[in-house]
Structures are given as C-alpha cells and as structure tokens.
XYZ file of C-alpha atoms in Angstrom:
655
model
C 21.978 4.685 1.168
C 19.792 2.078 -0.784
C 16.277 3.632 -0.478
C 14.624 7.043 0.334
C 10.887 6.966 1.079
C 9.031 10.261 0.570
C 5.548 10.755 2.015
C 3.505 13.939 1.444
C 1.041 14.441 4.272
C -2.084 16.774 4.589
C -4.441 16.324 7.497
C -4.410 12.492 7.725
C -2.444 11.962 10.885
C -3.988 8.621 11.820
C -3.279 7.194 8.224
C 0.338 8.395 8.234
C 0.889 6.890 11.598
C -0.207 3.570 10.488
C 1.805 3.989 7.113
C 5.003 4.709 8.994
C 4.454 1.788 11.304
C 4.327 -0.600 8.339
C 7.438 1.005 6.952
C 9.297 0.408 10.016
C 8.898 -3.271 9.600
C 9.377 -3.166 5.801
C 12.825 -1.471 5.921
C 14.219 -4.129 8.066
C 17.364 -5.388 6.393
C 17.554 -2.212 4.133
C 19.656 0.928 4.541
C 16.836 3.422 4.158
C 15.547 6.939 5.169
C 12.034 8.301 5.528
C 10.910 11.844 4.686
C 7.582 13.224 5.609
C 6.634 16.598 4.031
C 3.770 18.097 5.750
C 1.723 20.619 3.681
C 0.520 22.815 6.592
C -1.739 20.143 8.206
C -3.961 21.436 11.063
C -4.958 18.103 12.600
C -1.855 17.668 14.765
C 0.047 15.594 12.220
C 3.406 17.197 12.806
C 3.155 16.710 16.628
C 2.364 12.869 16.190
C 5.283 12.440 13.821
C 7.685 14.313 15.916
C 6.731 12.455 19.026
C 6.317 8.995 17.762
C 8.812 8.887 14.990
C 11.880 11.010 15.736
C 13.980 9.254 13.235
C 11.711 10.506 10.228
C 13.067 13.565 8.386
C 10.200 16.014 8.736
C 9.719 18.958 6.425
C 7.228 21.421 7.804
C 5.677 23.666 5.115
C 3.789 26.767 6.039
C 1.351 26.500 3.229
C 0.075 23.662 0.899
C 2.460 23.504 -1.793
C 0.762 20.622 -3.623
C 1.772 17.012 -4.260
C 4.605 17.580 -6.804
C 6.495 20.448 -5.210
C 6.281 18.853 -1.740
C 7.683 15.573 -3.024
C 10.448 17.394 -4.939
C 11.515 19.114 -1.560
C 12.340 15.801 -0.078
C 13.785 14.170 -3.241
C 16.368 16.979 -3.439
C 17.658 15.907 0.059
C 17.306 12.246 -0.532
C 20.395 10.045 -0.698
C 18.904 6.759 -1.757
C 19.699 4.778 -4.835
C 16.098 4.497 -5.298
C 13.301 7.011 -4.365
C 9.840 5.699 -3.312
C 7.066 8.107 -3.606
C 4.402 6.739 -1.169
C 0.951 8.061 -0.232
C 0.257 8.287 3.539
C -2.892 6.267 3.347
C -1.053 3.034 2.532
C 0.078 -0.108 4.335
C 3.030 -2.124 3.141
C 3.659 -5.882 3.464
C 6.635 -6.627 5.689
C 8.739 -7.649 2.672
C 7.452 -5.128 0.123
C 10.546 -2.928 0.093
C 12.984 -5.755 -0.065
C 11.154 -7.318 -2.980
C 10.950 -4.101 -4.883
C 14.504 -3.237 -4.399
C 15.619 -6.654 -5.439
C 13.341 -6.295 -8.677
C 15.005 -2.930 -9.556
C 18.477 -4.367 -8.864
C 17.830 -7.297 -11.230
C 16.247 -5.144 -13.997
C 18.731 -2.312 -14.846
C 16.224 -1.370 -17.640
C 13.593 -0.388 -14.974
C 13.127 3.300 -14.490
C 10.100 2.892 -12.346
C 8.115 0.293 -10.514
C 4.462 -0.094 -9.239
C 2.927 -2.807 -7.252
C -0.281 -4.627 -6.816
C -2.692 -2.366 -4.679
C -5.809 -3.490 -2.816
C -8.331 -1.477 -0.897
C -9.206 -1.826 2.721
C -11.690 -4.608 1.873
C -9.212 -6.650 -0.180
C -10.464 -5.627 -3.517
C -7.874 -5.200 -6.366
C -7.525 -1.575 -7.463
C -7.450 -1.228 -11.128
C -5.281 1.882 -11.102
C -2.347 -0.339 -10.148
C -1.613 -0.599 -13.776
C -2.479 1.999 -16.335
C -1.919 3.005 -19.865
C -1.179 6.414 -21.282
C -4.326 8.592 -21.523
C -4.048 9.385 -25.371
C -7.137 10.918 -26.955
C -8.791 7.726 -27.829
C -7.940 6.088 -24.394
C -9.326 9.155 -22.591
C -12.471 9.185 -24.716
C -13.264 5.568 -23.985
C -12.722 6.104 -20.257
C -14.649 9.267 -20.012
C -17.743 8.097 -21.911
C -17.809 4.734 -20.128
C -16.661 2.238 -22.620
C -13.773 0.978 -20.327
C -16.355 0.140 -17.792
C -18.581 -1.751 -20.264
C -15.756 -3.621 -21.773
C -13.210 -4.091 -18.788
C -11.152 -6.912 -20.506
C -11.216 -5.114 -23.958
C -7.686 -4.099 -25.307
C -9.418 -1.412 -27.469
C -11.698 0.116 -24.918
C -9.919 -0.361 -21.628
C -6.257 0.768 -22.210
C -6.531 3.137 -19.334
C -6.674 0.467 -16.599
C -4.935 -2.247 -18.972
C -7.811 -4.549 -18.068
C -6.638 -7.165 -20.557
C -3.425 -7.698 -18.742
C -3.303 -10.318 -15.950
C -3.226 -8.641 -12.557
C -1.254 -11.383 -11.121
C 1.658 -11.230 -13.601
C 4.458 -8.860 -14.154
C 4.027 -6.334 -17.097
C 5.583 -3.452 -18.734
C 3.196 -0.576 -18.353
C 2.866 3.039 -19.490
C 1.845 4.691 -16.117
C 2.756 3.988 -12.409
C 0.254 4.883 -9.621
C 1.304 7.861 -7.655
C 0.410 6.068 -4.428
C 3.452 3.837 -4.772
C 6.135 4.888 -7.343
C 9.667 3.520 -6.838
C 11.965 5.371 -9.197
C 15.824 5.023 -9.894
C 17.408 8.182 -8.673
C 19.866 8.400 -11.575
C 16.803 8.345 -13.849
C 15.375 11.348 -11.923
C 18.661 13.057 -12.235
C 18.398 12.614 -15.961
C 14.840 13.456 -16.766
C 14.078 15.878 -13.873
C 11.752 15.717 -10.790
C 8.000 15.851 -10.692
C 6.529 18.653 -12.789
C 5.387 21.223 -10.318
C 2.823 22.699 -12.824
C 0.576 19.658 -11.599
C -0.730 20.753 -8.296
C -2.859 17.508 -7.633
C -3.510 14.624 -10.104
C -1.575 13.891 -13.272
C 1.940 14.171 -12.015
C 2.432 10.552 -11.859
C 1.374 10.130 -15.547
C 3.712 12.867 -16.613
C 6.675 11.278 -14.724
C 5.837 7.959 -16.069
C 5.700 9.229 -19.513
C 9.103 10.908 -19.295
C 10.658 7.763 -17.876
C 9.693 5.777 -20.974
C 10.544 8.621 -23.257
C 14.121 8.488 -21.900
C 14.299 4.870 -22.868
C 13.600 3.194 -19.585
C 10.696 0.835 -18.584
C 7.879 1.096 -16.076
C 6.941 -2.240 -14.481
C 3.879 -3.415 -12.826
C 5.038 -5.893 -10.178
C 2.324 -8.077 -8.459
C 4.997 -10.012 -6.289
C 3.945 -7.929 -3.318
C 0.814 -5.941 -2.337
C -0.049 -2.722 -0.555
C -3.269 -1.608 0.985
C -4.325 1.798 -0.380
C -7.165 3.101 1.546
C -8.023 5.991 -0.760
C -7.959 3.892 -3.987
C -10.928 4.868 -6.020
C -12.515 6.679 -3.192
C -11.733 10.143 -4.166
C -15.280 11.225 -5.031
C -15.154 10.584 -8.865
C -18.759 12.065 -8.889
C -17.679 15.355 -7.221
C -17.369 18.482 -9.145
C -14.010 19.235 -7.616
C -12.458 16.020 -8.668
C -13.748 16.326 -12.226
C -12.119 19.853 -12.566
C -8.900 18.950 -10.833
C -8.462 15.673 -12.656
C -9.249 16.584 -16.189
C -7.726 19.999 -16.141
C -4.466 18.005 -15.138
C -5.014 15.842 -18.391
C -5.217 19.198 -20.349
C -1.694 20.289 -18.836
C -0.351 16.820 -19.818
C -1.623 17.189 -23.398
C -0.266 20.584 -23.914
C 3.051 19.442 -22.609
C 3.470 16.225 -24.591
C 1.048 16.115 -27.534
C 1.520 18.026 -30.779
C -0.238 21.236 -30.969
C -3.040 19.963 -33.084
C -3.716 16.869 -31.070
C -3.432 18.932 -27.818
C -6.056 21.270 -29.122
C -8.423 18.400 -29.968
C -7.677 16.762 -26.611
C -8.329 19.989 -24.695
C -11.691 20.439 -26.507
C -12.553 16.849 -25.655
C -11.560 17.209 -22.053
C -13.383 20.578 -21.602
C -16.492 19.009 -23.015
C -16.171 16.102 -20.606
C -15.552 18.488 -17.648
C -18.776 20.375 -18.065
C -20.694 17.051 -19.070
C -19.493 15.141 -15.852
C -19.933 18.212 -13.647
C -23.488 18.577 -14.814
C -24.211 14.885 -14.412
C -22.631 14.932 -10.945
C -24.823 17.973 -9.823
C -27.967 16.430 -11.101
C -27.132 12.905 -9.668
C -26.436 14.347 -6.089
C -29.521 16.484 -6.254
C -31.710 13.426 -7.342
C -30.177 11.152 -4.777
C -30.697 13.728 -1.890
C -34.451 14.303 -2.812
C -35.332 10.890 -4.013
C -36.422 9.391 -0.729
C -38.120 12.694 0.575
C -40.083 12.967 -2.709
C -41.136 9.391 -2.656
C -42.269 9.706 0.948
C -44.361 12.748 0.173
C -45.980 11.165 -2.814
C -46.912 8.066 -0.901
C -48.227 9.966 2.117
C -50.277 12.279 -0.073
C -51.678 9.366 -2.035
C -52.414 7.454 1.110
C -54.284 10.472 2.701
C -56.228 10.996 -0.542
C -57.699 7.394 -0.380
C -58.221 7.576 3.348
C -60.176 10.931 2.909
C -62.272 9.396 0.118
C -63.157 6.437 2.243
C -63.703 8.554 5.475
C -65.901 10.953 3.615
C -68.109 8.234 2.058
C -68.507 6.030 5.065
C -68.345 8.295 8.127
C -68.533 12.106 7.532
C -70.544 12.761 4.401
C -72.665 9.615 4.171
C -75.472 11.645 2.364
C -72.974 13.295 -0.194
C -70.351 15.833 0.174
C -66.687 16.424 0.376
C -63.843 17.963 2.490
C -63.053 21.485 1.088
C -60.221 21.599 -1.559
C -58.242 23.841 0.950
C -57.775 20.602 3.057
C -56.521 18.587 0.117
C -54.304 21.137 -1.557
C -53.122 23.199 1.386
C -53.634 21.536 4.808
C -52.275 18.041 3.674
C -49.130 19.462 2.059
C -48.499 21.434 5.204
C -48.856 18.317 7.368
C -46.560 16.362 4.884
C -44.009 19.214 5.113
C -44.040 19.184 9.076
C -43.729 15.355 9.088
C -40.782 15.295 6.624
C -39.099 18.170 8.458
C -39.604 16.356 11.820
C -38.249 12.951 10.298
C -35.284 14.949 8.959
C -34.481 16.577 12.297
C -34.859 13.221 14.151
C -32.183 11.786 11.686
C -34.635 9.729 9.631
C -32.847 10.659 6.370
C -29.320 10.033 7.633
C -27.248 7.175 6.348
C -27.299 4.305 7.138
C -31.201 4.292 7.610
C -32.361 3.722 10.990
C -36.104 2.880 11.077
C -36.481 4.020 14.779
C -35.609 7.578 13.800
C -38.139 7.557 11.055
C -40.948 6.503 13.461
C -39.660 8.846 16.057
C -39.915 11.786 13.633
C -43.394 10.939 12.453
C -44.623 10.774 16.165
C -43.042 14.243 16.857
C -44.443 15.725 13.677
C -47.929 14.402 14.483
C -47.751 15.958 17.990
C -46.782 19.257 16.497
C -49.514 19.115 13.931
C -52.141 18.242 16.530
C -50.879 21.176 18.751
C -51.128 23.661 15.750
C -54.594 22.149 14.722
C -55.885 22.868 18.325
C -54.896 26.603 17.961
C -56.606 27.204 14.639
C -60.004 28.646 14.090
C -62.965 26.205 13.871
C -63.225 26.787 10.193
C -59.828 25.413 9.516
C -59.946 22.365 11.755
C -60.917 19.842 9.115
C -60.302 16.512 10.673
C -58.247 15.404 13.722
C -58.988 11.643 12.722
C -57.533 12.188 9.257
C -54.306 13.554 10.710
C -53.994 10.545 13.046
C -54.877 8.047 10.205
C -52.413 9.831 7.836
C -49.659 9.680 10.470
C -50.222 5.976 10.844
C -50.280 5.399 7.000
C -47.062 7.691 6.736
C -45.200 5.521 9.155
C -46.240 2.285 7.337
C -45.383 3.730 3.979
C -41.967 5.035 4.939
C -40.952 1.982 6.786
C -42.172 -0.278 3.833
C -40.222 1.958 1.323
C -37.094 1.629 3.411
C -37.437 -2.138 3.835
C -37.878 -2.522 -0.069
C -34.821 -0.368 -0.794
C -32.729 -2.457 1.641
C -33.965 -5.628 0.174
C -32.915 -4.394 -3.227
C -29.543 -3.991 -1.739
C -29.154 -0.265 -2.670
C -26.026 0.870 -0.828
C -27.409 4.454 -0.173
C -30.464 2.938 1.662
C -29.062 0.202 3.799
C -30.909 -0.235 7.033
C -28.785 -0.345 10.269
C -30.794 -0.303 13.393
C -28.340 -2.092 15.526
C -25.583 0.148 16.628
C -24.129 -2.765 18.592
C -21.886 -4.162 16.091
C -20.004 -7.442 16.719
C -16.333 -7.537 16.600
C -13.546 -9.927 16.689
C -9.874 -8.711 17.388
C -6.935 -10.791 16.038
C -3.837 -10.441 18.011
C -1.923 -11.689 21.187
C -3.235 -11.074 24.665
C -1.832 -7.714 25.678
C -2.354 -5.939 22.397
C -5.800 -7.465 21.741
C -7.020 -6.469 25.267
C -5.613 -2.876 24.672
C -7.571 -2.578 21.258
C -10.670 -4.091 22.991
C -10.552 -1.404 25.663
C -10.121 1.402 22.927
C -12.997 0.073 21.026
C -15.282 0.022 24.042
C -14.335 3.638 24.590
C -15.182 4.702 21.019
C -18.208 2.456 20.384
C -21.209 2.862 22.424
C -22.370 -0.600 23.632
C -20.620 -2.884 21.228
C -22.744 -6.005 20.874
C -19.811 -8.353 21.124
C -16.076 -8.295 21.302
C -14.237 -11.561 20.863
C -10.551 -12.143 21.126
C -8.802 -14.353 18.464
C -5.259 -15.300 18.882
C -2.855 -15.058 16.039
C -1.032 -18.270 16.949
C -2.920 -21.488 17.672
C -3.004 -22.338 21.236
C -3.869 -25.651 22.976
C -6.936 -24.159 24.613
C -9.001 -20.979 24.277
C -8.277 -19.654 27.761
C -7.556 -16.265 28.924
C -10.432 -14.757 27.039
C -9.764 -16.098 23.772
C -12.572 -17.652 21.715
C -10.250 -19.290 19.058
C -7.283 -18.771 16.838
C -6.922 -17.337 13.280
C -7.128 -20.666 11.555
C -10.765 -20.926 12.868
C -11.826 -17.420 11.720
C -14.334 -18.420 9.244
C -16.157 -20.558 11.768
C -15.792 -17.841 14.408
C -17.265 -15.139 11.953
C -20.209 -17.554 11.240
C -21.025 -18.782 14.729
C -20.755 -15.351 16.314
C -22.299 -13.337 13.616
C -19.412 -10.854 13.368
C -19.552 -7.603 11.631
C -16.059 -6.410 11.772
C -12.550 -8.000 12.018
C -9.924 -5.928 13.565
C -6.182 -6.955 13.141
C -3.511 -5.902 15.694
C -0.657 -4.763 13.339
C 1.780 -5.345 16.185
C 1.120 -9.056 16.248
C -0.208 -9.901 12.751
C 2.135 -9.474 9.743
C 0.759 -7.280 6.877
C 1.039 -10.194 4.563
C -1.288 -12.330 6.647
C -3.707 -9.322 7.087
C -4.017 -9.004 3.303
C -4.268 -12.687 2.687
C -7.119 -12.795 5.168
C -8.883 -9.920 3.620
C -8.713 -11.583 0.229
C -9.673 -14.988 1.507
C -12.621 -13.692 3.495
C -14.173 -11.482 0.834
C -17.317 -13.750 0.719
C -18.012 -13.193 4.384
C -19.522 -9.735 4.095
C -17.618 -8.358 7.007
C -15.503 -5.103 7.269
C -11.767 -5.074 8.187
C -9.863 -2.614 10.219
C -6.263 -2.482 11.405
C -5.094 -1.126 14.822
C -1.599 0.236 14.686
C 0.673 -0.338 17.783
C 0.484 2.233 20.684
C -2.103 4.281 18.627
C -5.446 5.640 19.694
C -6.893 4.857 16.374
C -8.379 1.878 14.468
C -8.313 2.483 10.748
C -10.405 0.587 8.156
C -12.758 0.622 4.995
C -11.868 0.917 1.524
C -11.909 4.723 1.719
C -9.913 7.424 3.493
C -12.974 9.523 3.158
C -15.486 7.265 5.012
C -15.528 8.975 8.362
C -17.604 6.276 10.053
C -14.872 3.861 9.631
C -12.209 5.631 11.638
C -12.483 4.848 15.386
C -10.487 7.298 17.487
C -10.688 7.332 21.194
C -10.996 11.133 21.636
C -13.532 11.730 18.986
C -17.003 10.276 19.123
C -20.446 11.696 19.699
C -20.129 15.347 18.720
C -18.953 14.159 15.197
C -22.295 12.488 14.555
C -24.454 14.096 12.006
C -27.563 14.120 14.089
C -25.666 15.607 17.145
C -24.191 18.337 14.976
C -27.657 19.017 13.443
C -29.387 19.196 16.862
C -26.680 21.388 18.340
C -27.315 23.828 15.483
C -31.034 23.577 15.921
C -30.660 24.371 19.666
C -28.489 27.293 18.763
C -31.034 28.746 16.412
C -34.085 28.167 18.683
C -32.317 29.584 21.689
C -31.258 32.661 19.568
C -34.896 33.300 18.600
C -36.140 32.716 22.038
C -33.704 35.238 23.510
C -34.433 37.639 20.719
C -38.283 37.488 21.468
C -37.683 37.854 25.183
C -34.805 40.448 24.896
C -36.637 43.153 26.679
C -37.009 40.919 29.731
C -33.676 39.214 29.325
C -31.962 42.637 29.142
C -32.094 43.024 32.889
C -30.810 39.444 33.653
C -27.492 39.272 31.857
C -24.304 41.096 32.678
C -23.687 42.432 29.148
C -26.983 42.963 27.438
C -25.433 44.699 24.353
C -23.082 41.838 24.098
C -26.004 39.370 24.126
C -27.664 40.979 21.287
C -24.465 40.860 19.334
C -24.056 37.160 20.166
C -27.577 36.302 19.153
C -26.842 37.516 15.645
C -23.459 35.864 15.548
C -25.008 32.509 16.447
C -27.899 32.935 13.888
C -25.321 33.574 11.158
C -23.498 30.432 12.190
C -20.301 32.275 13.261
C -20.494 31.321 16.858
C -22.240 28.615 19.000
C -23.930 29.169 22.422
C -21.529 26.434 23.880
C -18.090 25.380 22.788
C -14.766 24.287 24.093
C -12.965 25.838 27.090
C -9.752 27.705 26.182
C -6.970 25.249 25.292
C -3.677 24.903 23.661
C -3.168 24.304 19.899
C -2.004 20.851 20.489
C -4.977 20.079 22.496
C -7.333 21.648 19.883
C -5.948 19.223 17.220
C -7.168 16.328 19.212
C -10.805 17.362 19.316
C -13.346 17.568 16.372
C -13.815 21.171 15.075
C -16.836 22.989 16.187
C -17.793 26.719 16.300
C -16.250 28.871 18.903
C -18.662 28.935 21.907
C -20.101 31.919 23.965
C -20.021 29.492 26.910
C -18.033 26.389 27.490
C -18.247 23.233 29.904
C -16.322 25.127 32.668
C -19.347 27.488 33.008
C -21.322 24.598 34.395
C -19.269 24.876 37.629
C -20.244 28.595 38.342
C -16.565 29.747 38.153
C -15.395 27.456 40.882
C -11.773 26.738 40.556
C -10.838 23.889 38.256
C -7.337 22.547 37.728
C -5.833 23.026 34.121
C -5.797 19.332 33.482
C -9.450 19.059 34.435
C -10.350 21.635 31.842
C -8.729 19.636 29.157
C -10.569 16.547 30.354
C -13.776 18.475 30.373
C -13.370 19.312 26.682
C -12.659 15.672 25.872
C -15.653 14.502 27.751
C -17.907 17.024 26.145
C -16.827 16.044 22.624
C -16.918 12.290 23.225
C -20.186 12.032 25.247
C -22.056 15.013 23.734
C -25.745 15.362 24.499
C -28.005 18.147 23.735
C -29.054 18.323 27.407
C -25.411 19.173 28.357
C -25.657 22.328 26.199
C -29.056 23.301 27.837
C -27.607 22.651 31.371
C -24.504 24.833 30.600
C -26.699 27.644 29.167
C -28.892 27.609 32.305
C -26.011 27.649 34.648
C -24.126 30.350 32.639
C -27.163 32.353 31.714
C -25.943 35.615 33.075
C -22.759 35.422 30.872
C -24.658 34.893 27.527
C -23.405 38.440 26.630
C -19.738 37.516 26.959
C -17.342 38.493 24.311
C-alpha cells in the first residue's frame, strides 16, 4: 500500500463529501486507502459516508476525541508507506497525490510534506508554510509585527513571508490541513501527541520530525483548496484560549524550563490581552450602527424641534417641555431602533428596504401609543412624523456612506436575485441549475457555460469556459459555480486565481450531491446552498419565530382564564407557556421523525404543535409527514405558524 489518507470529521458532512469526491479522482493510479474518523457528528455525516462511499474505512466515535487522538486511531490501522493527514474542508487537484508521492519518493530525507493552499476565492493562505513559534517569533506575531512587515525575515518568521510561495523550501512547520508523513518516521518518533486536543499538534509533530534528523518540505507544485483557512474566528475568545494554550503545552514540552516559563508568561499575557480586545471589538461593532443611528436621529429631531418652535408653535416665544426632549424623544428612538432591528434592518448584509420598513412600523406604533396618552403628554404628532422622515433619511444615508467606504460589515445587498453562471456539461449543469433554483428564491439569472468549447451556443449554453471573462462582464455575474463532475480541480483553481479581479464569488457542486459549497470560509453559512435547508435558517425568520412564540405566550397568559375552557389540557397549556417563554420549546416545530430525517433539517426547538396539526388529525401517509417537515423548513413563513396554531388551538396544552 502506497498511501493512507486520514480525515477527521466533525459535523461538516457537505464538506467531507466534496473532499472525498476530490480524493477519488486524485488516487487514480495509486494504491491507496481512505479512513474517515467521525468524532460523534450529529449532522448525518456517518450516514452520508456509509451510503455514498462504502469503500471508505469509517471509524465511528461515540464522543469527540479531538484531532490528535482521532487521527491516531486511523494511523494505527493504516498500511500505507505514506500517511496523509487531511482536513475535511479541502479539495485536491486531480494530480495532487501523485505529485506528492513522487516528491517523497525522490527525497528520502523528507519526513513530511505540505503543499500550497488557497482559500475558496483563490487567495494564497500564508499558513501553507510556517516557522517554529519560538518566543521571539510568537511575540512578533501576537503583537502584530508580522502583519506590519509581511516580507521581513526578522518579524515574519511565523508565516515565512520572506520565502517565495511559488518555490519549494525546507520549512519548520507543516499545516495540519494537509500533512503527508513517511510512515517509518511516525514509527520512529511516535504519532500525534494526544495532549493537544485542538491546535498545536501539527507544530509538535513537525518539530519532532526535524529533531529526528528529517526535513519538512513546502511543495508548491500542486495546490489544494482549504475552505477553513484563516476563517477560524481569530478574534473569538474560544480560538484565543485554545490556540495559545496549545502553544503553552508545546513550550513546556520542548523548551527549557526557564524559556518555557518566560514563554508561558508571554502567552498568558497575550491570551487575556487578545480576549479583552476581542470582547471590546465585538461589542463596539455590534453597537456602532445603532448608536450612530440614535445620535443622528436625536440630533435631527433637536434641530427640527428648534425650527418648529420658532416658526410654527411658539412664534411669540416659548419651548417644548424638557420632558419631550429628554424622555419622549429617547423613547421614540428606542421604539424606532427596536422596530428596525426586528424588521432585519441590522442584519448583514445591509438591506435598505428592511430599514425603511422598520421605521414605518415603529412610527405607527408610536402614533398609536401617542393617541392613548393623556393630553398633557401629547407633545406634537407633527414632530413624530418629521422625526421619522429624518430618521429614514439619516439611516439610509449612513448606510450608503459605509457602503461607499467599502466596509465589509456594512455592505448593502438589496438584490436577493443574484446572477449565476454554471460551468459544466449539459446534464450536470442542468442538475445544478435545478438545485440552485430550489435553494435560492428567485435567482436573477442562471446561465450555463460549457467546459469544452462548442461550435455554437445551442442547448441553453451562453458560451464556453474560454469566454468566461466576457460572460461575467456582459451578464453582470455575481457567482460562478463549477461542476466538479465535468471540470478538473486544476482548472477550477486556475480560474479562481485568474479571475480574482472580477469581484465574483466561486462555488463548487460535487457530483450527485444536494449541496453547492463555496466561499473562503467553512463558517460562512450564507455560502452553503443545500436543497433541504433554506428559509427557516435565515436570521430574520428565526427572530420572527421567536418573537411570535413570546407574544403568543403573553397573549395566552393574559387570556388564560378564558382560554382555560377552550383547550383540552389547560394545566398543560400553562406549563407550555412557561416552557416557551424560557426558550425550551416552541409553539410549532417538526412532526415526529426518524434520526436520519432529523439530520437533514435545520435544528429548531421542539414544538408543542407541528405541521401535521394543520390537517385536523386527518390521516396522512408517513412519507407525506416527512415531506411536510421539509416544506415547513424550506419555505418557512410566520403565517404558517399562525395558521397551525389556529387550527391546533385546542391542543396547545399537549405534552
């Protein structure tokens, strides 16, 4: 056996499916075996692997054993001369494995090998080659010197920025996303250190390889796509603690006691500094836009009030009471901002329609409350309306300005109707087009582009791959989707690199899959198109569903003396009201289903009622119930929940 490939999977079934598809092409001509170690995933990964890839050696863990221990489980069973430790969120070129095996054969001094990695947008990932994180290297990285001087041999030894990314080099550290290691070397130095649960194990193994007298090579003669890349949230507190604590473990293991103590002190300082910065940064980003909105609206109403007083209300002198300025106006602003938030006006990407919609709803609420107040507290209906008009203008102008400044967090995306081209041959391109239409509501345009040039553009094709630049420009394309069945991985990566200036996104559709995967990040949920997961996963729908649950609970609680006589189990209703208010249950959830069916649907709270209740207990076949759940999740509307609750009202006390 020449090669054993080991993948550790944890709740990324669509990525691991695509990864194995790329491996199937890349092992052509090699005697190879593939292991997948599943760390107790709950997303249906095991079922997908079993059904689609029966040739894969699947190891099912009943708990999450961590990266090192899971890899070691497979390595102990592996028979290959070389072991490839591979992340599930990667795609190989068709000749990646052949080239890497040949390199190892030709370099007997090589203990380990890493390759050139790019993200899902074709951008080179600097962690493809790394230096040993000595105290000075770690210091320069943690305090930003490596970013300020990316090509410096002194300040950027961590990512070896001074080395040409397109040339082969000896390096200190291999990336854990792709590590090809000689099995005899592992037999000599030992397997991955299981003290490292997550992060740091690749650094430790790489260091032990060089300490044993072997070399680690960075080999850019082939590429892989690594979706996760730098996308693990480097600003997140969890990442900071996990990563830097792994560095402490490494220091204690390999540095002298004195150096390890200094290193640990430095790392601990960095942990709390980075964690503090992370928390403050996230807080400031979250409140920046609402705070700006509130200041602008308050300032605008202040000037409107001054003008209104002087020219219309108090022409002979006088002012609105301070209660209006310092109590009523802040309350108005709070209602407006809350309405904008609930309308999705603060979601990302920014949608101007949601902002305007929220301001209109907030104004209606304010005017209704205004009409119910005593005469002494009704200051001015005109100022409310003028303030609302100013609020809409100010909020829209602010978002336009932030968009023009090209700030990523505040990009405007009013057009949900994205424009796509699908590159592949007829059958597969049409299959992916159908999938896209089922997962994207009203795509603006879907064009088919053939991989091979044809004499004419018949059969629905608008051109071929050689014309892709012109097609993107003429048809104003937002996203390019490659059919992995028809387009080789090398061509996909070449196109991603060549089209970087086109400002389009890229996605890849694995053969016979219900998913389309893309972006530079495994964590970017909006970039994963899956046929059976759509509307209910959207932030505004989840928020509206929760809001409906809370409002319904308060409504039922207030009217409980009357409702008591209308439901079958009034005591159960009272219990359910509090369960929903505590966010332990929802008024509407899925019908009963098998575990395998549950894995195909987005997770929501268990419901008191379910879509089946809309049929008043009429007999429904089992397969229809499963379909009902799918439709409920994919085409969710808040009116669906209201309809189900009205029809199943008498069962709201159900256990």
